[in-house]
Structure formats: C-alpha cells, structure tokens
XYZ file of C-alpha atoms in Angstrom:
471
model
C 84.631 93.285 113.744
C 84.868 89.915 112.024
C 82.092 90.689 109.544
C 84.443 93.118 107.814
C 87.807 91.883 109.037
C 90.703 92.756 106.740
C 92.066 89.495 105.400
C 93.811 88.886 102.085
C 91.738 86.698 99.920
C 89.774 86.092 95.765
C 87.073 87.803 91.927
C 83.707 89.443 91.387
C 80.723 89.332 93.740
C 79.126 85.943 93.250
C 76.159 86.148 90.910
C 73.401 84.772 93.150
C 74.477 86.781 96.180
C 74.779 89.929 94.106
C 71.285 89.519 92.671
C 69.782 88.872 96.082
C 71.419 91.955 97.553
C 70.339 94.117 94.632
C 66.792 92.841 94.989
C 66.932 93.869 98.615
C 68.224 97.347 97.813
C 65.578 97.849 95.109
C 62.641 96.615 97.181
C 63.407 98.044 100.576
C 62.536 101.668 99.761
C 58.922 100.781 99.077
C 58.664 98.925 102.342
C 60.265 101.923 104.074
C 57.527 104.265 102.893
C 54.721 101.832 103.617
C 55.908 100.879 107.068
C 56.397 104.477 108.163
C 52.673 105.090 107.529
C 51.211 101.671 108.347
C 53.120 100.411 111.368
C 51.285 97.587 113.064
C 50.884 97.530 116.816
C 51.380 93.760 116.673
C 54.902 94.088 115.263
C 57.911 93.773 117.492
C 59.527 97.036 118.560
C 62.605 98.137 116.659
C 64.855 97.280 119.563
C 63.314 93.834 120.008
C 63.530 93.124 116.288
C 67.210 94.025 116.246
C 67.892 91.923 119.342
C 66.115 88.904 117.850
C 67.960 89.180 114.548
C 71.285 89.610 116.321
C 70.611 86.501 118.425
C 69.880 84.449 115.334
C 72.901 85.772 113.450
C 75.153 84.929 116.385
C 73.678 81.432 116.677
C 74.152 80.738 112.980
C 77.426 82.709 112.682
C 75.893 84.698 109.857
C 77.135 87.998 108.438
C 75.440 91.278 109.187
C 73.899 91.246 105.708
C 71.454 88.537 106.775
C 70.311 90.620 109.740
C 69.789 93.580 107.428
C 67.766 91.381 105.101
C 65.403 90.667 108.000
C 64.722 94.386 108.317
C 65.408 96.122 104.968
C 63.718 99.302 106.179
C 66.866 99.957 108.198
C 68.814 100.621 104.994
C 69.067 104.149 103.638
C 69.082 103.953 99.842
C 71.402 106.987 99.649
C 69.306 108.669 96.954
C 71.243 111.905 97.444
C 74.550 110.191 96.698
C 75.682 110.203 93.045
C 77.391 106.884 93.728
C 73.982 105.223 94.109
C 71.721 107.654 92.278
C 73.714 107.858 89.029
C 76.157 104.954 88.823
C 74.687 101.578 87.805
C 75.432 98.596 90.046
C 77.925 97.172 87.553
C 80.106 100.281 87.787
C 79.808 100.353 91.550
C 81.153 96.796 91.601
C 84.273 98.047 89.847
C 84.620 100.773 92.470
C 84.328 98.250 95.317
C 86.805 95.888 93.648
C 89.389 98.631 93.287
C 88.848 100.155 96.721
C 88.986 96.827 98.587
C 91.993 95.321 96.827
C 94.920 94.882 99.218
C 97.703 97.467 99.089
C 101.165 97.821 100.598
C 101.373 100.091 103.638
C 104.465 101.955 102.440
C 104.389 104.191 105.504
C 105.836 101.192 107.350
C 108.122 99.401 104.845
C 109.942 96.228 105.776
C 113.692 96.582 106.452
C 115.554 96.302 103.172
C 117.771 93.449 104.388
C 114.891 91.117 105.209
C 114.727 88.232 102.714
C 110.970 88.633 102.299
C 111.187 92.295 101.204
C 110.678 92.537 97.444
C 108.456 94.257 94.860
C 104.832 93.566 95.721
C 105.857 92.709 99.263
C 107.668 95.842 100.359
C 105.433 96.430 103.385
C 102.530 94.845 105.284
C 99.336 94.412 103.261
C 96.272 96.371 104.207
C 92.656 96.407 103.010
C 90.535 99.554 103.305
C 87.658 97.800 105.085
C 86.634 101.074 106.723
C 84.698 101.565 103.490
C 82.240 98.936 104.734
C 81.532 101.028 107.824
C 80.291 104.062 105.890
C 76.682 102.891 105.535
C 74.557 99.782 105.169
C 73.946 100.364 101.470
C 77.687 100.131 100.793
C 78.064 97.191 103.156
C 75.321 95.179 101.435
C 76.937 95.516 98.030
C 80.562 95.096 99.089
C 80.856 92.919 102.193
C 82.080 89.895 100.199
C 84.460 91.835 97.959
C 87.568 91.658 100.230
C 87.359 87.859 100.010
C 86.730 87.828 96.255
C 89.428 90.168 94.977
C 92.340 89.219 97.248
C 94.079 85.830 97.337
C 94.693 83.692 100.380
C 98.483 83.649 100.824
C 100.116 80.398 101.859
C 103.824 79.917 102.584
C 105.161 76.363 102.401
C 108.839 76.850 103.122
C 111.407 78.376 105.433
C 109.939 80.691 108.105
C 112.590 83.362 107.456
C 110.943 84.298 104.152
C 107.460 84.772 105.633
C 106.590 88.470 106.038
C 104.974 89.512 109.340
C 101.727 91.356 109.964
C 99.918 90.364 106.796
C 96.242 89.372 106.778
C 95.236 85.768 105.992
C 98.716 84.491 105.582
C 99.482 80.997 106.759
C 101.772 78.004 106.550
C 100.940 74.308 107.010
C 102.398 74.570 110.511
C 100.774 77.884 111.475
C 97.115 78.366 110.630
C 96.286 81.050 113.166
C 95.282 83.619 110.587
C 92.997 81.171 108.781
C 91.321 80.133 112.008
C 90.290 83.743 112.644
C 88.024 83.595 109.638
C 84.380 82.723 110.015
C 83.263 79.855 107.761
C 81.333 82.126 105.401
C 84.372 84.367 104.966
C 86.653 81.445 104.181
C 84.038 80.027 101.786
C 84.168 83.120 99.569
C 87.869 82.939 98.732
C 88.425 82.162 95.041
C 92.206 82.437 94.575
C 95.388 81.308 96.299
C 98.895 82.800 96.248
C 101.373 80.057 97.162
C 105.067 80.584 97.954
C 107.004 77.341 98.110
C 110.501 75.940 98.345
C 111.458 73.581 95.537
C 111.923 70.570 97.788
C 108.428 71.211 99.213
C 106.970 71.562 95.720
C 108.494 68.237 94.726
C 107.451 66.751 98.063
C 103.681 67.183 98.098
C 102.986 70.919 98.416
C 100.399 70.886 95.610
C 98.254 68.450 97.596
C 99.037 69.966 100.994
C 98.058 73.507 100.042
C 94.890 72.279 98.325
C 93.775 70.768 101.639
C 94.439 74.052 103.410
C 92.202 75.781 100.869
C 89.524 73.049 100.970
C 89.537 72.526 97.211
C 87.712 69.181 97.296
C 84.757 70.536 99.271
C 84.619 73.645 97.112
C 84.609 71.535 93.942
C 81.676 69.484 95.269
C 79.659 72.583 96.170
C 79.744 71.949 99.913
C 79.393 74.501 102.685
C 82.310 75.736 104.771
C 82.374 74.381 108.334
C 85.693 75.719 109.669
C 88.856 73.675 110.176
C 89.742 70.167 111.278
C 91.964 69.416 114.261
C 94.793 68.842 111.792
C 94.296 72.379 110.491
C 92.840 71.591 107.080
C 89.698 73.276 105.751
C 86.442 71.498 106.547
C 83.521 71.479 104.116
C 80.333 69.402 104.196
C 76.971 68.977 102.451
C 74.533 71.809 103.016
C 72.502 71.599 106.206
C 68.810 72.449 106.454
C 68.363 75.969 107.744
C 66.151 76.540 110.755
C 64.736 79.661 112.340
C 65.441 79.757 116.090
C 62.438 80.060 118.410
C 61.608 83.576 119.403
C 62.831 85.243 116.203
C 60.751 87.912 114.627
C 58.389 86.925 111.782
C 59.726 87.723 108.320
C 57.715 89.481 105.626
C 56.193 87.370 102.840
C 58.900 86.227 100.464
C 61.746 87.326 102.713
C 62.296 83.883 104.235
C 63.045 82.449 100.786
C 65.312 85.386 99.937
C 67.113 85.029 103.255
C 67.695 81.300 102.684
C 69.061 81.889 99.176
C 71.424 84.540 100.491
C 72.580 82.374 103.392
C 73.235 79.329 101.235
C 75.095 81.365 98.631
C 77.326 82.906 101.284
C 78.262 79.618 102.956
C 78.718 77.590 99.772
C 82.415 77.141 99.041
C 83.464 79.045 95.932
C 85.777 77.206 93.573
C 89.439 78.167 93.517
C 89.919 79.340 89.942
C 93.335 81.020 90.144
C 96.612 79.899 91.668
C 99.838 81.878 91.808
C 102.871 79.644 92.420
C 105.983 81.517 93.562
C 109.586 80.530 94.122
C 111.941 83.141 95.546
C 115.703 83.284 95.022
C 116.337 81.113 98.114
C 113.769 78.421 97.209
C 115.759 76.621 94.498
C 117.803 73.494 95.071
C 120.937 75.214 93.730
C 120.317 78.713 95.021
C 123.643 78.891 96.942
C 125.740 77.894 93.908
C 127.659 80.693 92.228
C 126.619 81.606 88.669
C 129.729 80.125 87.074
C 129.238 76.770 88.803
C 125.725 76.595 87.375
C 127.046 77.363 83.923
C 129.527 74.479 84.144
C 127.429 71.820 85.893
C 123.652 71.174 85.495
C 123.561 69.979 89.104
C 124.586 73.477 90.248
C 122.136 75.296 87.960
C 118.536 76.384 88.451
C 116.151 73.752 87.130
C 112.489 72.835 87.401
C 110.635 69.901 85.832
C 106.999 69.135 86.717
C 106.987 65.514 85.510
C 109.619 64.143 87.861
C 109.280 63.835 91.608
C 112.714 65.172 92.595
C 115.474 66.972 90.685
C 117.986 67.090 93.517
C 119.801 63.851 92.703
C 122.679 64.201 90.287
C 121.229 61.536 88.011
C 117.995 63.548 87.660
C 119.307 67.118 87.672
C 119.252 67.314 83.866
C 115.595 66.234 83.660
C 114.454 69.743 82.728
C 116.629 69.768 79.618
C 115.545 66.246 78.670
C 111.921 67.253 79.116
C 112.362 70.314 76.944
C 113.852 68.324 74.069
C 111.067 65.729 74.257
C 108.282 68.322 74.253
C 109.919 70.227 71.432
C 109.585 67.034 69.400
C 105.905 66.818 70.316
C 106.059 64.025 72.888
C 105.841 63.843 76.636
C 109.102 63.026 78.436
C 109.628 59.553 79.892
C 111.920 59.492 82.903
C 111.532 55.751 83.561
C 109.792 56.319 86.872
C 108.182 53.457 88.763
C 104.541 53.672 89.848
C 105.403 55.061 93.273
C 107.639 57.791 91.815
C 104.954 58.758 89.303
C 102.600 59.631 92.149
C 105.032 62.317 93.303
C 105.079 64.294 90.050
C 103.759 67.710 91.049
C 102.729 68.547 87.499
C 100.236 65.668 87.500
C 98.560 66.649 90.776
C 96.476 69.591 89.554
C 93.764 67.352 88.083
C 92.990 65.811 91.462
C 93.696 68.658 93.850
C 93.043 71.827 91.786
C 90.377 70.706 89.279
C 88.673 74.103 88.904
C 91.701 76.213 87.983
C 91.200 78.582 85.077
C 94.616 80.235 85.344
C 97.974 79.426 86.891
C 100.663 82.080 87.242
C 104.241 80.912 87.720
C 106.456 83.562 89.354
C 110.173 82.756 89.602
C 112.888 84.882 91.204
C 116.679 84.662 91.296
C 119.832 86.768 91.386
C 120.368 89.000 88.364
C 123.698 87.232 87.817
C 121.729 83.992 87.292
C 119.210 85.422 84.856
C 120.474 83.251 82.006
C 119.749 80.163 84.128
C 116.265 81.475 84.882
C 115.752 82.073 81.168
C 116.393 78.369 80.585
C 113.698 77.479 83.105
C 111.225 79.894 81.517
C 112.034 78.570 78.044
C 111.314 75.035 79.203
C 108.170 76.060 81.075
C 106.554 77.445 77.943
C 106.168 73.862 76.721
C 104.740 72.478 79.966
C 101.141 71.316 80.207
C 99.271 70.376 83.371
C 96.414 67.874 82.912
C 92.977 68.749 84.319
C 89.695 66.795 84.358
C 87.295 66.556 81.409
C 89.886 66.667 78.655
C 91.284 70.042 79.734
C 94.787 71.169 80.609
C 96.694 74.238 81.717
C 99.057 75.499 79.046
C 101.126 78.604 78.441
C 98.953 81.473 77.181
C 101.474 82.436 74.502
C 102.230 85.868 75.945
C 105.844 86.853 76.589
C 106.992 86.449 80.178
C 106.906 89.571 82.343
C 110.140 90.732 83.924
C 110.805 92.770 87.068
C 114.372 93.746 87.940
C 115.041 95.233 91.353
C 117.708 96.133 93.889
C 117.829 94.865 97.449
C 120.236 95.208 100.347
C 123.993 94.984 99.971
C 124.077 91.974 102.293
C 121.619 89.522 103.850
C 121.998 87.454 106.993
C 122.257 84.186 105.098
C 125.250 85.457 103.075
C 127.603 85.246 106.040
C 125.871 82.214 107.567
C 126.417 80.193 104.387
C 129.758 81.737 103.463
C 128.351 83.226 100.253
C 130.494 86.052 98.925
C 129.572 85.973 95.244
C 126.196 87.808 95.658
C 128.197 90.904 96.612
C 130.377 90.789 93.498
C 130.132 93.728 91.133
C 127.441 93.112 88.529
C 128.025 93.297 84.821
C 126.776 96.540 83.262
C 123.126 96.336 82.306
C 121.850 97.188 78.875
C 119.741 100.311 78.548
C 116.654 98.147 78.000
C 117.032 96.425 81.374
C 114.888 98.420 83.763
C 115.195 98.505 87.535
C 111.879 98.793 89.343
C 111.438 101.458 92.002
C 109.577 99.394 94.591
C 110.182 101.313 97.815
C 109.422 104.905 98.819
C 113.129 105.606 99.455
C 115.033 106.085 96.205
C 118.484 105.521 97.717
C 118.719 102.395 99.889
C 122.438 101.869 99.496
C 124.479 101.559 102.675
C 128.131 101.863 103.521
C 128.433 98.088 103.256
C 128.558 98.263 99.480
C 126.397 98.351 96.353
C 122.977 96.683 96.438
C 122.418 93.145 95.241
C 120.252 92.845 92.164
C 117.470 90.359 91.531
C 115.029 89.482 88.794
C 111.519 88.002 88.760
C 109.890 86.483 85.693
C 106.266 85.371 85.339
C 104.392 83.086 82.967
C 100.631 82.548 82.814
C 98.995 79.203 82.032
C 95.324 79.060 81.013
C 92.737 76.292 80.932
C 92.193 74.913 77.430
C 90.956 71.775 75.752
C 93.670 69.178 75.195
C 94.673 68.856 71.558
C 94.176 65.076 71.744
C 90.560 65.509 72.885
C 89.716 67.503 69.742
C 90.452 64.526 67.517
C-alpha cells in the first residue's frame, strides 16, 4: 500500500498540514452526530461517496488523507483511547516520531564479513508502518511522519558497500527505490544521508546528489512531479487544482481545507539536514598501511574541501596547508585556476544545498589509522562552508563523537588487493577506548583469526552568520 509504504526518509509534521489535520479531527465529531440524525435523501450513498472519492484520489495520485477529508464522519475520534482522550497532540507527535523512526531488523543481521555491515547498519532497516493501519485517527496524524523523521539514503560509490533490502536507498545509477515513491511522498523528505567515495566527492557528488533530492525545486517552493528520464527529481510550479466531474459535493468550507491540505502535501519540503559519510574503503589512501601514511602524506588519510582533487602528489598535503592557513585566520589559497575552483566541493553547498541547517560529517577508518583520522578531524574543525545570505556552515564546537567497533577477521578485498596489514595484531587499547556492541551476537570471532577493528568519528556543522557579515 503505497500510501503507507515503508521508505527511509526526514523532521516534524509540517505545520500547515498538521493544523489542517487537527482541524479535521476536532470538527468531524460534530458532523458525525449531526449527520447521523439529519441524513439527507439527496446525498450520495456511503458506497457511492467512497467510490467517487477513491476515483478522484487515484486520478490526482493523492494520499488517503484527502479522501478522508472529503468524508470526516468516517473517522472514529477514539474517545475511549487514552492516547487521544488524554494526551495532547504535541505529545502524540513525539509518539509517532519515535514509533515510525527506522530501526535495524536484528533478527536478520547482515553477514559480518560484508563491507557494508557496521554500527547503525548491522541489518536491513525497517519502519513500523503497520501503526498507520490501526485506525484512521492515527493515520491522519501520522501518515507523513515516516518521510519526515527518516533520511533518504544515497550511495555514490562502489556497489559492494551498498547494503541490500533497505527502503528508499539509491545510487545515481540505480533509482528504482526512489521511483517507487509517489510525488507527495518524495516531496515530504527533509533530510539526506549520503555515503560517498572520496574521488566522487571531489568529482561532483555534492551537485549530483542534490539533483537526486530535487533541492532546487524544494528551495523554490515547487511541487513534486516525479522523476525525469535521467533519473533526477522533478519539481514544478504549483498547478491549479480541479475537481473531476462526477465527484461528490463537499461540505461548506471543506473544499478550501482540502486544497490547503493537498498543496501542503505536494509542496517540496526543504532539505535542512545532510549527513555526509565516508567509510574505511572510501579514502584515496585506504589501502596504504598505517606506517606508510605516517611517513608520506600521499599515503595518509586527507580531506580538504577547498581543492578539487587531493589525489595528485603535488596536492596531497593540501589539508595540512589549509589547516595552517585557517589557524592564522585566513582562507587557504591553492593557486587554482577558474576551472579548478568550480570543482571545490566545499564551495558547492551555497548553490546546491542552500537550505541546510546542519551538516554531519561521519568518517570511518581502521583503528590502526586513528591518528591519521584525528588529523582530518582536527583540520575539519576549522572548515567553513559558505551558504547564501551571509550564512555559512561551521563546526558547532562540540567534541567529535567516537564509535569503536569490531568486524570480521578478513574481508574479500583483503586477498583481492593483497592487503595483509589489516589482520596484524592491534596495539593494546587504553581502558577509556570503548568497543561498541553493535550486533546481537557477542562473539563473532572465527577460526580465521582475531577481528579487525575500526573507528568512526563524527562532527556537526551548523548554520550561522558569517563573521564578516556582522561587521
């Protein structure tokens, strides 16, 4: 049932829609009592009314909520339920948000030796959309929540790191999951979770993923139309709504309410949060052993948003140069020509992600390379990403979060690439270094040897006014 299909998507029920639905739930009880005693012989029969509303909803590809709005007497207010009788709507929203947030189905965990298995991605994602089938009162308040509280997940990298069987998960070359969404469902996404290889990030992924999400149309307040032949999201100016011939007459005031609800549902919501992830195999130098990275910057982990590529030996030290410049209070100058400047991924947020309020950077590597990752995180704390209207994304000042975890003893790419160092014995960890229990099985070690250890670190950037614009 596509009206309640379980896709991963993003934050609170949109204000206008929420108010319209609450108005419906408050007003419908009165109409219930009146209509039960004053039914008009000129009205359409219940079956005919339902058939007419269903025909219109199908023609306009509208959600069930619009059909219910046409006949609010069909909704039981659930006066006997404490959930509706005692809890205010604001607290019920918190219940819906929690209940409809995606969770890992740990009854069917991914094999430990798959490169996509990690904390937060230990098993296929599921959403408890059966909640929306309980009754119409619940459905009316919560039918948009799965799209508001869950991010759309986009993978722009090697197919081996893409987990199977997850809802609304796509790549630029495979948009099948996205195409299953109806336009109004896609319109109500408000966050994106993006996993990307470094060479893709430095090669246009910021723009490419924004087109998949339809950021330009969302920013301009356009309505969702579906997808183009190329696979990108399609948005356009709002169309005039029409009532198909033969539909039932609506009660006074309901036509206006219905139009407000319909427009609010189809209007593209702005993408306000982006999570940008790089796994241990996404770095340029991910195959280099830890000692090589310690001796040669070209073999170390590095990331610099104001240069278009850090793969070349002459540019591999750009991260360190950028850090020193920013520490002195100036922006780094890498002597790029005009063409190269267009490829700087750190400068692309203003054009392609103008509505971001937060950006989370999640970086993963081998535990033996944690010192190299620390250098990246240290540099990243000084990064700023320009946005329109004198705003920028900057580090929120909170310490980075850390997740340490154990994986398999060996992965398929180890032997394919001749990598033996990941299986070396790790240095003893300090007592403060915690290992996260991320799978239901406590002991995943095999006869092949001890597990490999990894670490993820996260920084959050928030939208703030540029210091220069305050002067």
